[in-house]
Amino acid sequence: VVFQIDLKNADPERVEKQIERLFDIPIDECVRISAKQGTNVEKVLQKVIEKIPPPQCNTVDPLKALVFDSTFDRYRGVIANIALFGGEIQKGHKIVSAHTKKRYEVNEVGILTPNEQPTHKLYAGQVGYLIAGMKEVTEAQIGDTLFLYKQPVEPLPGFKSAKPMVFAGMYPVDQTEYNNLKSALERLTLNDSSVTVHRDSSLALGAGWRLGFLGLLHMEVFNQRLEQEYNMSVILTAPTVPYKAILSSAKLIKEYGKAEITIINPAQFPDKLSVSEYLEPTVLGTIVTPHEYIGKIIALCQDRRAVQKDMLYIDEHRVMLKYLFPLNEIVVDFYDALKSLSSGYASFDYEDAGYQAADLIKMDILLNGNPVEELATIVHNDKAYATGKFLCERLKDAIPRQLFEIAIQAAIGKKIIARETLKAYRKNVVAKCYGGDITRRMKLLKRQAEGKKLMRKIGNVEVPRDAFIRVLKRQTDK
């Protein structure tokens, strides 16, 4: 284990004890280094030679190459970085991908020095790059195994296709920018095979796409690259996670061709009557925090429907908590809330923990009885009322007042669970009444009320685009 000692608040003795306690690594095997001052740097290289064994490979074995990274070059296509675990490879060899089953002819191989340096051959035990006419980065999946045509081998274990876990709608701020944004998305996704893109459209926001990302950080980086590299300004809707439904309706099973479906758009959430069970993705989260913040953090986790799995005191000052979280509870603002409660000292990491059954419902937002598809959301039954009330309050502030009253409602099926009323602009029709019989005053007010009632029936509520941005924006400003 290597750690720095030249930082202002470094405490090598305490860190060595923590490492020994957490990882069972003896203190005498820890190397204290300072690259700035040059302390013990040579010991790091000695430890690498001692601790890391050379690759156990043979060039006589059939070709077995692991793809561990890939980039796209507009002139040469996909450049795949590979590690050879057997055999050798050179220009002209015909190779096959174990994942896609596609066949390619090798155009160039070389080593990384760190620049690309073409060579005649790559041998077992070497790491280098390969160009074989792959047109898209999705053809060079990280973890895939390459082998020679007609010499199949057992693929290297542990390969999994990248599965997006966070979905968000993306729309151009101005529809005239649609083609420019489409071009920018195509160029960005060439270098990022883990982003999935589906065409989508919305009555309020126009034509756009539904994008899938590996996580919220991935989404933020992708959005920043769009803005900085392509100068594109977009509306990114609130992120959602992929839910699953076990269908019980024979008609729906026939329509989808399977009993278990994945839902990435809340508008396509199937009705409870046709579903035997809903499933939501979960993650195993690890929180390391100073012990004085533990009470607030446990309360935060319980509020997010988390189940405690473990609690361990690393030393007399720090605690490690393990919780099973529903992914949709941490995907938006959990990290910010955690940092705020712990004055920035708590750290958070999570890993996929599969799907589990959950009591999920689809909540619609109605304006004067008409559902607004863009604001439909999937929530847990226990949080439906709070979420509905919050969205209604947010919309009341975002929608401009009209000449007629607007009812903003959150509904589950036909049941209204929250309501806010946006009052109409009113003219003072009794201003001309100076005393006299009160019936004259009542008559004018009654006539005005009837007019407002008629206007509400025939009036169409148009939600302005900036209102959607304020309601759907990722960071809540409660």
Tab-separated table of C-alpha atoms in Angstrom, residues 66-71 78-82 140-143:
chain	number	residue	atom	x	y	z
A	66	LEU	CA	-9.166	-8.750	-23.728
A	67	VAL	CA	-10.622	-5.387	-24.823
A	68	PHE	CA	-10.151	-3.008	-21.876
A	69	ASP	CA	-10.769	0.373	-23.545
A	70	SER	CA	-11.783	1.865	-26.894
A	71	THR	CA	-11.857	5.242	-28.643
A	78	VAL	CA	-12.556	2.303	-33.581
A	79	ILE	CA	-9.185	1.918	-31.848
A	80	ALA	CA	-9.448	-0.930	-29.316
A	81	ASN	CA	-6.913	-1.236	-26.479
A	82	ILE	CA	-6.208	-4.918	-25.849
A	140	ALA	CA	-15.597	-2.916	-29.032
A	141	GLN	CA	-17.316	-3.537	-25.686
A	142	ILE	CA	-15.049	-3.268	-22.640
A	143	GLY	CA	-14.444	-6.776	-21.246
